[in-house]
Coordinates of C-alpha atoms in Angstrom, one line a residue:
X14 CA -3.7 -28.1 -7.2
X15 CA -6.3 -27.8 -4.7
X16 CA -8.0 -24.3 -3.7
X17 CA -7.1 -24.8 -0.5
X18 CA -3.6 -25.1 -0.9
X19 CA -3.6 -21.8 -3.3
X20 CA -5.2 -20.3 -0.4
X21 CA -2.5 -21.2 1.8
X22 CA 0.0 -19.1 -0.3
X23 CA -2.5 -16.1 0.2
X24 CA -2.5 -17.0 4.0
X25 CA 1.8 -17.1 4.5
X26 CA 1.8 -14.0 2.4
X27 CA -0.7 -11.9 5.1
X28 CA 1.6 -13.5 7.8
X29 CA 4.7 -11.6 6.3
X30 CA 2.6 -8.2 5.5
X31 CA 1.1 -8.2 8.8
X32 CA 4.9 -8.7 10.6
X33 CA 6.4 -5.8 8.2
X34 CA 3.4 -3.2 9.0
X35 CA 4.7 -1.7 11.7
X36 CA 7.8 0.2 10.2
X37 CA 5.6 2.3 8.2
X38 CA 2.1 2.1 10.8
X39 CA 3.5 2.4 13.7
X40 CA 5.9 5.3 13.0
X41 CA 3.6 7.7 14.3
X42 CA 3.9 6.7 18.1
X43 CA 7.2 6.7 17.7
X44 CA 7.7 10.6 16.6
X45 CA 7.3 12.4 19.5
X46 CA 9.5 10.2 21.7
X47 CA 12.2 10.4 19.6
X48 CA 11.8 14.0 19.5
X49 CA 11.2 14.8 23.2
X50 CA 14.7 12.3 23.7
X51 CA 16.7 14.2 21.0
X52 CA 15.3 17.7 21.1
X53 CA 15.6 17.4 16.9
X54 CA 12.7 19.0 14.7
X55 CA 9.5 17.4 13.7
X56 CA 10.6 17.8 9.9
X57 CA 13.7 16.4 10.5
X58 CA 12.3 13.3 12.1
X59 CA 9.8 13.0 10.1
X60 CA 12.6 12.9 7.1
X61 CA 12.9 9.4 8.2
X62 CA 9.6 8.7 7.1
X63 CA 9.7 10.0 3.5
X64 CA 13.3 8.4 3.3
X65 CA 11.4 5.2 3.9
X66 CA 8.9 5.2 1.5
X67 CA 11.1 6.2 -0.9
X68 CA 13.5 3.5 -0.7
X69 CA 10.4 0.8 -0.1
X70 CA 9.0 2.2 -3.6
X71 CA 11.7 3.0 -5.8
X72 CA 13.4 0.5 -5.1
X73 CA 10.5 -2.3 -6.2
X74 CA 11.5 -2.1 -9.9
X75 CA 14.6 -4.1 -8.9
X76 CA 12.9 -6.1 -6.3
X77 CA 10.7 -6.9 -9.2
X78 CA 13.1 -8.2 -11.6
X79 CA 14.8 -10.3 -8.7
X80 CA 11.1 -11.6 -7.7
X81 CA 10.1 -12.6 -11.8
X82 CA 13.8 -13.9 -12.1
X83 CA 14.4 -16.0 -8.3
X84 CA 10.6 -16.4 -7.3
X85 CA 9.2 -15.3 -3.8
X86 CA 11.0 -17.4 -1.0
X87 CA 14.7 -15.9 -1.4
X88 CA 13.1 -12.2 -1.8
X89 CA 11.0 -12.5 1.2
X90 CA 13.2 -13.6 3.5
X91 CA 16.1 -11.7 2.4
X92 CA 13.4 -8.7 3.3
X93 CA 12.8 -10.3 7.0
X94 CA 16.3 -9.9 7.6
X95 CA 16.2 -6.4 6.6
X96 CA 12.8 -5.6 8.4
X97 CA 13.7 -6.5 11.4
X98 CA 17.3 -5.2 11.1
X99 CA 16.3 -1.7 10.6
X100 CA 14.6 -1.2 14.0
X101 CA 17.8 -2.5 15.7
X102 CA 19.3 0.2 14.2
X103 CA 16.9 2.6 15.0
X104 CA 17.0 1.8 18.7
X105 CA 20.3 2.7 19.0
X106 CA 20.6 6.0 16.4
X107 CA 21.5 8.8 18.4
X108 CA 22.2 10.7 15.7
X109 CA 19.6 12.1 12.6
X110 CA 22.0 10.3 9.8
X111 CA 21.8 7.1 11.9
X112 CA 17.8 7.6 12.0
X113 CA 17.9 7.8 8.2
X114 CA 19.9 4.6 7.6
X115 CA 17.6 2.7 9.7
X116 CA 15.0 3.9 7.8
X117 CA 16.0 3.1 4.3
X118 CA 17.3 -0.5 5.6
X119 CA 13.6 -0.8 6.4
X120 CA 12.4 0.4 3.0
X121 CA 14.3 -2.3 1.7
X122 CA 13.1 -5.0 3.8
X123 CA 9.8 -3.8 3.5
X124 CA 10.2 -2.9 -0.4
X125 CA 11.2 -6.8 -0.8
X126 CA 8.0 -8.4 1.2
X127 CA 5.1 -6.3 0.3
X128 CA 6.1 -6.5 -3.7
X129 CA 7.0 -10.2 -3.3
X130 CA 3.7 -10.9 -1.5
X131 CA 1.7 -8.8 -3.6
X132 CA 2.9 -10.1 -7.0
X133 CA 2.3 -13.7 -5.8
X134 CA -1.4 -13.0 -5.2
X135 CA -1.4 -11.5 -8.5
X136 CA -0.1 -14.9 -10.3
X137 CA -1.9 -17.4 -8.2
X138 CA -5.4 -16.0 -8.3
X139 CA -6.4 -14.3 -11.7
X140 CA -9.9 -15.2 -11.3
X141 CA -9.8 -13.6 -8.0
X142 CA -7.2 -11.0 -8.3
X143 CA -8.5 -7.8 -6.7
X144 CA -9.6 -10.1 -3.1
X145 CA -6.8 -11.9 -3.5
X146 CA -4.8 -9.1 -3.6
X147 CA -7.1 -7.3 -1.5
X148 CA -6.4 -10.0 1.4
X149 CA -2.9 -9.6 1.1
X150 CA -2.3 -6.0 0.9
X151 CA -5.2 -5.8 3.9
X152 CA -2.5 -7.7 6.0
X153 CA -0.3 -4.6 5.6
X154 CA -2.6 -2.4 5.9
X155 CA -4.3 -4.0 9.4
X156 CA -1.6 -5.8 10.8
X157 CA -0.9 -3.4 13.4
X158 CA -3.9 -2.8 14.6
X159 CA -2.7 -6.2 16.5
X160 CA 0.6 -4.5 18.0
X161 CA 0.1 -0.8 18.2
X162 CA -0.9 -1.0 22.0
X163 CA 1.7 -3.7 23.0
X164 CA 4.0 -0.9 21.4
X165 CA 2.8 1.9 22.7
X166 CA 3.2 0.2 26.1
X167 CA 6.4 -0.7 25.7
X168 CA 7.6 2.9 24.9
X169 CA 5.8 4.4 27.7
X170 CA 7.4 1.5 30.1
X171 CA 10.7 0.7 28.9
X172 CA 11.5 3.4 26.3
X173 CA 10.7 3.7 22.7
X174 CA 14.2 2.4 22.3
X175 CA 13.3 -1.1 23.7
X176 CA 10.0 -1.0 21.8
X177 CA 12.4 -0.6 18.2
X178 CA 14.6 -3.0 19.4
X179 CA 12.4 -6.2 20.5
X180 CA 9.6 -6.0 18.4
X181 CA 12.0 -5.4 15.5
X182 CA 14.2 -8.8 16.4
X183 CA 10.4 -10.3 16.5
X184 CA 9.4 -9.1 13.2
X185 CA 12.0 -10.0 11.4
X186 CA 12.2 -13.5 12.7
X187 CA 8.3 -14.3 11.6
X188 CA 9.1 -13.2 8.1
X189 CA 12.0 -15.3 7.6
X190 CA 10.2 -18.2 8.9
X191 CA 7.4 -17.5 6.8
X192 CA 8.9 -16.9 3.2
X193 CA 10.4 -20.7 3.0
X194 CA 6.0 -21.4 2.5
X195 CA 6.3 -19.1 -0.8
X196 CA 6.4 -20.1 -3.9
X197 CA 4.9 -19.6 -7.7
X198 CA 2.1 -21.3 -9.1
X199 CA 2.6 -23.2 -12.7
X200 CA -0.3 -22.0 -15.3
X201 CA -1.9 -25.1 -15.5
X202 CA -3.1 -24.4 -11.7
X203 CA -4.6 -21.0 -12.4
X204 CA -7.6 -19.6 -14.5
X205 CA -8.9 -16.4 -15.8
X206 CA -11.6 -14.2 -14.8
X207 CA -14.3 -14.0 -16.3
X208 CA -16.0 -10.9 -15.3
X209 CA -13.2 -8.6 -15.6
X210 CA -11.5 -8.0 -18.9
X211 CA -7.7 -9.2 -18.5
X212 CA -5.4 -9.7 -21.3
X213 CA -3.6 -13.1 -22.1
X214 CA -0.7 -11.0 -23.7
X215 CA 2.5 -10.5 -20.8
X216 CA 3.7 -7.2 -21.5
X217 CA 7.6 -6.5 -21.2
X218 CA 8.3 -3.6 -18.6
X219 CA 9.3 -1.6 -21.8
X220 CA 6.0 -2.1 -23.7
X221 CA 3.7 -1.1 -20.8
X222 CA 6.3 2.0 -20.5
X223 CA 5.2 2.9 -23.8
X224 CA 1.5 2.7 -23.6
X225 CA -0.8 6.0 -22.1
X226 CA -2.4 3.8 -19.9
X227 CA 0.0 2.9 -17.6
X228 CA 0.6 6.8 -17.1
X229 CA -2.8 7.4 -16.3
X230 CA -2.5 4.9 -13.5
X231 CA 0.9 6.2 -12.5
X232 CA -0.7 10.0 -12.1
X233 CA -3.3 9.0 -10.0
X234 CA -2.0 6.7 -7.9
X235 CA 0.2 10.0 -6.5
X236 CA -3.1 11.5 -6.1
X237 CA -4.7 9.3 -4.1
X238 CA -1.9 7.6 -2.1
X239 CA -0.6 11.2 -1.1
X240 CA -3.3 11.8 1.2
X241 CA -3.2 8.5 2.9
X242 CA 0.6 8.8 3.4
X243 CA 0.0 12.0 5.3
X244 CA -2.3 10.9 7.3
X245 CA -0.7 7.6 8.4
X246 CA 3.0 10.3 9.2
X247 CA 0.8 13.1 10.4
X248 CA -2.2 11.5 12.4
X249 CA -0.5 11.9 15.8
X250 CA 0.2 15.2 15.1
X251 CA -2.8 16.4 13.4
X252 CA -4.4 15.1 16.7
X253 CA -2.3 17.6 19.1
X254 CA -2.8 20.2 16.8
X255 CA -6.8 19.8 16.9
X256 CA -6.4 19.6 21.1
X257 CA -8.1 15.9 20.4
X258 CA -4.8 13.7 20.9
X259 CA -5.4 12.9 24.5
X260 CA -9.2 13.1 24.9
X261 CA -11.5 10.2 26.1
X262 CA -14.0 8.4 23.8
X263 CA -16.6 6.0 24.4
X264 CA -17.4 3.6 21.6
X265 CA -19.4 0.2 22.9
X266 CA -18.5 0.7 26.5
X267 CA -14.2 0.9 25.4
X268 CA -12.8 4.0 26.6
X269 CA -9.4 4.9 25.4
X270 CA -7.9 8.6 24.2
X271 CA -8.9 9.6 20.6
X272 CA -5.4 9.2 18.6
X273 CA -4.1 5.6 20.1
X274 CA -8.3 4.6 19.8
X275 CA -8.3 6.1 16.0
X276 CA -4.8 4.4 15.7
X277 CA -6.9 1.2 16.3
X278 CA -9.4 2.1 14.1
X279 CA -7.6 3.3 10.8
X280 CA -5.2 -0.1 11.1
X281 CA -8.6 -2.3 11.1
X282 CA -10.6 0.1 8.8
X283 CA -7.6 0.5 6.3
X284 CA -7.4 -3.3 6.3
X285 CA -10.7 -4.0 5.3
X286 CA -10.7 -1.7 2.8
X287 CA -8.2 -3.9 0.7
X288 CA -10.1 -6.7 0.3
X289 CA -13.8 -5.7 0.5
X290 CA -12.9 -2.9 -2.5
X291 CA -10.8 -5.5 -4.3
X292 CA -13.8 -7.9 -3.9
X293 CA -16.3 -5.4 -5.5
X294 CA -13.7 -5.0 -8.4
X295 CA -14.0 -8.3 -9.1
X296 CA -17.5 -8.0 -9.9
X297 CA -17.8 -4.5 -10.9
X298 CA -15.0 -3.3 -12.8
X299 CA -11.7 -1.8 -11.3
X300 CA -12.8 2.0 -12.9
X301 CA -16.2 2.2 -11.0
X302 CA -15.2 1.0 -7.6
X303 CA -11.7 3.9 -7.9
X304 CA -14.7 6.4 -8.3
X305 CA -16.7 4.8 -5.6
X306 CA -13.6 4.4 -3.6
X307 CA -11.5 7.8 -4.0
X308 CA -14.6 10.0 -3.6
X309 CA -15.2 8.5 -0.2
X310 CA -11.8 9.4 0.8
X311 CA -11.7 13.0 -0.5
X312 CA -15.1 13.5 1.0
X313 CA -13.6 12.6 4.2
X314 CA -10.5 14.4 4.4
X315 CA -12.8 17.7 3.7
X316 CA -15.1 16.7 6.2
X317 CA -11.9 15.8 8.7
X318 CA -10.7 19.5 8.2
X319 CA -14.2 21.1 8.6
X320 CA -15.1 18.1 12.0
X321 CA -12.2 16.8 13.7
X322 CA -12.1 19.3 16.6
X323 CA -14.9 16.9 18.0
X324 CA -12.6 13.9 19.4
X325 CA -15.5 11.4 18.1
X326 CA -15.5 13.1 14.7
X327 CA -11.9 12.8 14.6
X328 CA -12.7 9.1 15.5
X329 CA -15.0 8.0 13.0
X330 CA -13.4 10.3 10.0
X331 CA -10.1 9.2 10.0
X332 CA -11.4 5.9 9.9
X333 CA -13.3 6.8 7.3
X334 CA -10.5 8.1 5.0
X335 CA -8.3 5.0 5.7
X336 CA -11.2 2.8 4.8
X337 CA -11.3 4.8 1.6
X338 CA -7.4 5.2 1.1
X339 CA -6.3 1.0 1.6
X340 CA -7.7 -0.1 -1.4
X341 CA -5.7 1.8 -3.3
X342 CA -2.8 -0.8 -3.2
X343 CA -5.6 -3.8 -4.3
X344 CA -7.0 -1.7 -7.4
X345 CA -3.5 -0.1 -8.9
X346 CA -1.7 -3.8 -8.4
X347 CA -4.7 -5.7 -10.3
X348 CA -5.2 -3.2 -12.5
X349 CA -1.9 -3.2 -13.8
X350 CA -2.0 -7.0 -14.2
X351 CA -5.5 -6.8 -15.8
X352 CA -4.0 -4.7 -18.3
X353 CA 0.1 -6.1 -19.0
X354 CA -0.3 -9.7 -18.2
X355 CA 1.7 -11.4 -14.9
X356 CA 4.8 -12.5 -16.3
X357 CA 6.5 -9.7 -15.8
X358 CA 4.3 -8.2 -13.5
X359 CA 6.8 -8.0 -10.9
X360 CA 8.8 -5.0 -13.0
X361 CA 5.5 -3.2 -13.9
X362 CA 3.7 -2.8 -11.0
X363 CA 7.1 -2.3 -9.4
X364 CA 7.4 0.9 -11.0
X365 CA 4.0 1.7 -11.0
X366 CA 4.1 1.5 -7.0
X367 CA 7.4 4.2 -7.5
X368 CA 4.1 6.8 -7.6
X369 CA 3.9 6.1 -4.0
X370 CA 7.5 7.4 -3.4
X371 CA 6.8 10.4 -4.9
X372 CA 4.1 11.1 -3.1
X373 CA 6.3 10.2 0.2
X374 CA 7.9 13.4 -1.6
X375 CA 4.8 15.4 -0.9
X376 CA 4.4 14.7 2.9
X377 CA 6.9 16.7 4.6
X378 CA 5.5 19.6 2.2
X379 CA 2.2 18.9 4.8
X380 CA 4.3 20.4 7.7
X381 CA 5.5 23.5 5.9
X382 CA 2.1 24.2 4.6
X383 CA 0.6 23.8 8.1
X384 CA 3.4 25.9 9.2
X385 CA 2.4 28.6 6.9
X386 CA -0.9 29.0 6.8
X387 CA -1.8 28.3 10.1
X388 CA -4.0 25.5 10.2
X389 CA -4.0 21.8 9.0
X390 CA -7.2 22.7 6.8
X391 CA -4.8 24.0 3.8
X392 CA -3.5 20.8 3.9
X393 CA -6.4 18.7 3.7
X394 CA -8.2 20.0 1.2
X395 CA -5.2 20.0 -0.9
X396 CA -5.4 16.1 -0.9
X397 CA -9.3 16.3 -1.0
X398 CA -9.2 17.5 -4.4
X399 CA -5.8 15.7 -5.6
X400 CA -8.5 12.3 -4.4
X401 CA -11.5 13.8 -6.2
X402 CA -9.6 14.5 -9.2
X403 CA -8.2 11.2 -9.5
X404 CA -12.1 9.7 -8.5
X405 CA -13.3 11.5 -11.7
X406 CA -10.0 10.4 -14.3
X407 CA -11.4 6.8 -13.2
X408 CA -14.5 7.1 -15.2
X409 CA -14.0 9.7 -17.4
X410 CA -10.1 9.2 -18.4
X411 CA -8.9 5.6 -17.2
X412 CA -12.0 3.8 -18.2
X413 CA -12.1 4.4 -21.9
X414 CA -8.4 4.1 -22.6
X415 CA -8.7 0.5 -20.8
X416 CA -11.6 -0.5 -23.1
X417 CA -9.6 0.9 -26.0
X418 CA -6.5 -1.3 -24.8
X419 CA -8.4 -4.5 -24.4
X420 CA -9.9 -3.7 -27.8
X421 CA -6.5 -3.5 -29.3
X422 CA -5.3 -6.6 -27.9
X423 CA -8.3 -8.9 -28.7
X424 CA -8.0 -7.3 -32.8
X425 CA -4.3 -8.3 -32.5
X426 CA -4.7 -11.6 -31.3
X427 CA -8.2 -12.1 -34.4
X428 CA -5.3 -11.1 -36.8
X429 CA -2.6 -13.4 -35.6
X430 CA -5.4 -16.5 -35.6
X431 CA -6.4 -16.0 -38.9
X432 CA -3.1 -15.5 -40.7
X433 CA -1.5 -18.5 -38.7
X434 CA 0.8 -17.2 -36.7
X435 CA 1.2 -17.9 -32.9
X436 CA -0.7 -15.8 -30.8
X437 CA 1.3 -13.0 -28.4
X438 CA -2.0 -11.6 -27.1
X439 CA -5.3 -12.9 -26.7
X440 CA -8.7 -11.5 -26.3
X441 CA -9.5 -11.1 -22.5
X442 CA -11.6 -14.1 -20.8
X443 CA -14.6 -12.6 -19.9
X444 CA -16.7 -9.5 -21.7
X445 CA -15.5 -6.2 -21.0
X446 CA -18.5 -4.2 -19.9
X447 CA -16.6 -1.1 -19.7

């Protein structure tokens, strides 16, 4: 099969990510309509939010045994139907319960693309898998950046009601359109890498379980993803709390007020951040670009605390921290197939991506800890150090347990050659330099 043709399945799978962004990126516009309409508390709406996540993540598992079992093009389009179904029924909950079912229709639909999409990158570019990947989570991540004004015009025009309603009929429609392109790659049209150690051995969901590694991953994906999470609820909020949330900035002769501007930003920057940090992954090793990566972020948030009073600090740190934050869903996802194999890689990283829905756990805790202590710096530097501690487990933790793994494997698979007996792993196709 030509490269161009596996590209093409990378290409339909950004179309999908980028029409099922806007549940989760555009939420923020939507907060203080909804509660200037209803009168109902921030917490309460922002309820919604963690609901969401929660049901997008811990549901994958089963998404991921559907997606191994029936392949992509059933699974995504069964999603499009749901993504664009719950913001029908958001635009007409008049009631917080109705809110909440809207919101966990959407974390199904959204669940059911972004694993589907993400787990074909995985299986059709091993050679490539942290860009590949990169690419196709960086369509979730920057998607919006293309509708957050049209839908921030339409909810100061028409009513945020009209803005759920039409862009979610116009969602859902692309996705469906776009998952009959999908479909999985035989292994005779895909090769290894050979720069980054990746075992030949497909793990069942039941031996990764069993191995520390997977753990390891599991802990500090909550600590990284938690303080991107919060920032892409809180940001709106965190900017009328700072006074900044209305105030002009000038960048290259645009003018715009700091949060719909930084709005802009953080979509673009956060999509970037997939692919360029999965691309460096490729080359230098998963471990070393999660330091590089999660340092950058907790170094921002701190600095976010400490600067974004100033509207153009606010500007340029919060798109700093999402340019730091987005790769997180390019490293854990090739990571995880690096180290268990792809057949069932739907299963694994599905529940490895459940650590984002306890982190969703961890973001209406944000309010109350603002609420308590007065100020949003608490808060911050609580996820600054959750990143930082997670930068440092990459070297010093993750980075010797994978070498130890891979050893394992490739001593496994020497045995199994010499005595004659069909080989369940194999040692990984390039040298591990980690």
């Amino acid at each position: 099969m030509s490269d161009r043709a596996r590209w093409m399945q990378i290409v339909v799978g950004i179309v999908c990510m980028v029409a099922a962004a806007n549940i989760q990126y555009a939420w923020t516009l939507f907060v203080p309509e909804i509660q200037a309409q209803h009168n109902w508390t921030r917490a309460s709406i922002q309820t919604a939010f963690t609901i969401f996540v929660v049901v997008q993540t811990w549901l994958t598992p089963i998404e991921g045994y559907f997606i191994d079992r029936y392949g992509p093009r059933v699974i995504v389009a069964a999603g499009g139907f749901f993504t664009g179904l719950s913001w029908v029924v958001d635009s007409y909950a008049n009631t917080l319960s109705m809110l909440y079912i809207g919101s966990a229709i959407g974390g199904i639909g959204v669940g059911c693309v972004y694993a589907t999409c993400v787990n074909n990158a995985l299986k059709w570019f091993p050679e490539k898998r942290g860009l590949a990947v990169g690419l196709t989570a960086g369509g979730y991540g920057a998607g919006s950046a293309l509708t957050i004004l049209p839908i921030s015009n339409m909810i100061h025009s028409s009513g945020y009601q009209a803005a759920f309603f039409w862009f979610g009929l116009l969602q859902g429609v692309i996705i469906i359109a776009a998952a009959f392109f999908l479909r999985m790659p035989q292994k005779e049209q895909v090769k290894a890498s050979t720069k980054v150690a990746q075992t030949r051995r497909d793990y069942t969901l039941g031996e990764a379980l069993r191995t520390p590694v997977f753990w390891v991953m599991w802990a500090m994906f909550i600590g990284t993803v938690t303080g991107g999470l919060m920032a892409v609820a809180q940001l709106g909020v965190i900017a009328h709390d700072l006074g900044v949330k209305e105030t002009p900035v000038s960048v290259l002769g645009l003018t715009m007020a700091a949060l719909p501007f930084a709005l802009m930003l953080d979509r673009v920057m956060n999509g970037i951040s997939r692919p360029l940090f999965g691309f460096i992954s490729d080359h230098i090793g998963r471990e070393w670009t999660m330091f590089i990566a999660f340092s950058l972020e907790g170094l921002g948030i701190i600095a976010l605390s400490r600067f974004g009073h100033d509207p153009m600090m606010f500007l340029l740190l919060s798109g700093m921290v999402f340019l730091a934050w987005g790769e997180v869903y390019s490293l854990f996802s090739a990571t995880s197939a690096d180290t268990f194999g792809t057949k069932h890689a739907g299963k694994i990283y599905g529940v490895l991506y459940c650590a984002k829905g306890v982190a969703a756990l961890l973001v209406p805790l944000g309010n109350l800890l603002m609420e308590a202590t007065g100020t949003w710096a608490t808060v911050l530097y609580v996820t600054a150090a959750m990143d930082l501690t997670a930068a440092l487990c990459a070297i010093l933790v993750l980075k010797p347990m994978l070498a130890r793994h891979h050893a394992r494997n490739i001593e496994a698979a020497q045995r199994a050659e010499a005595q004659g007996v069909p080989l369940s792993s194999a040692q990984p196709a390039g040298t591990y330099n980690g």
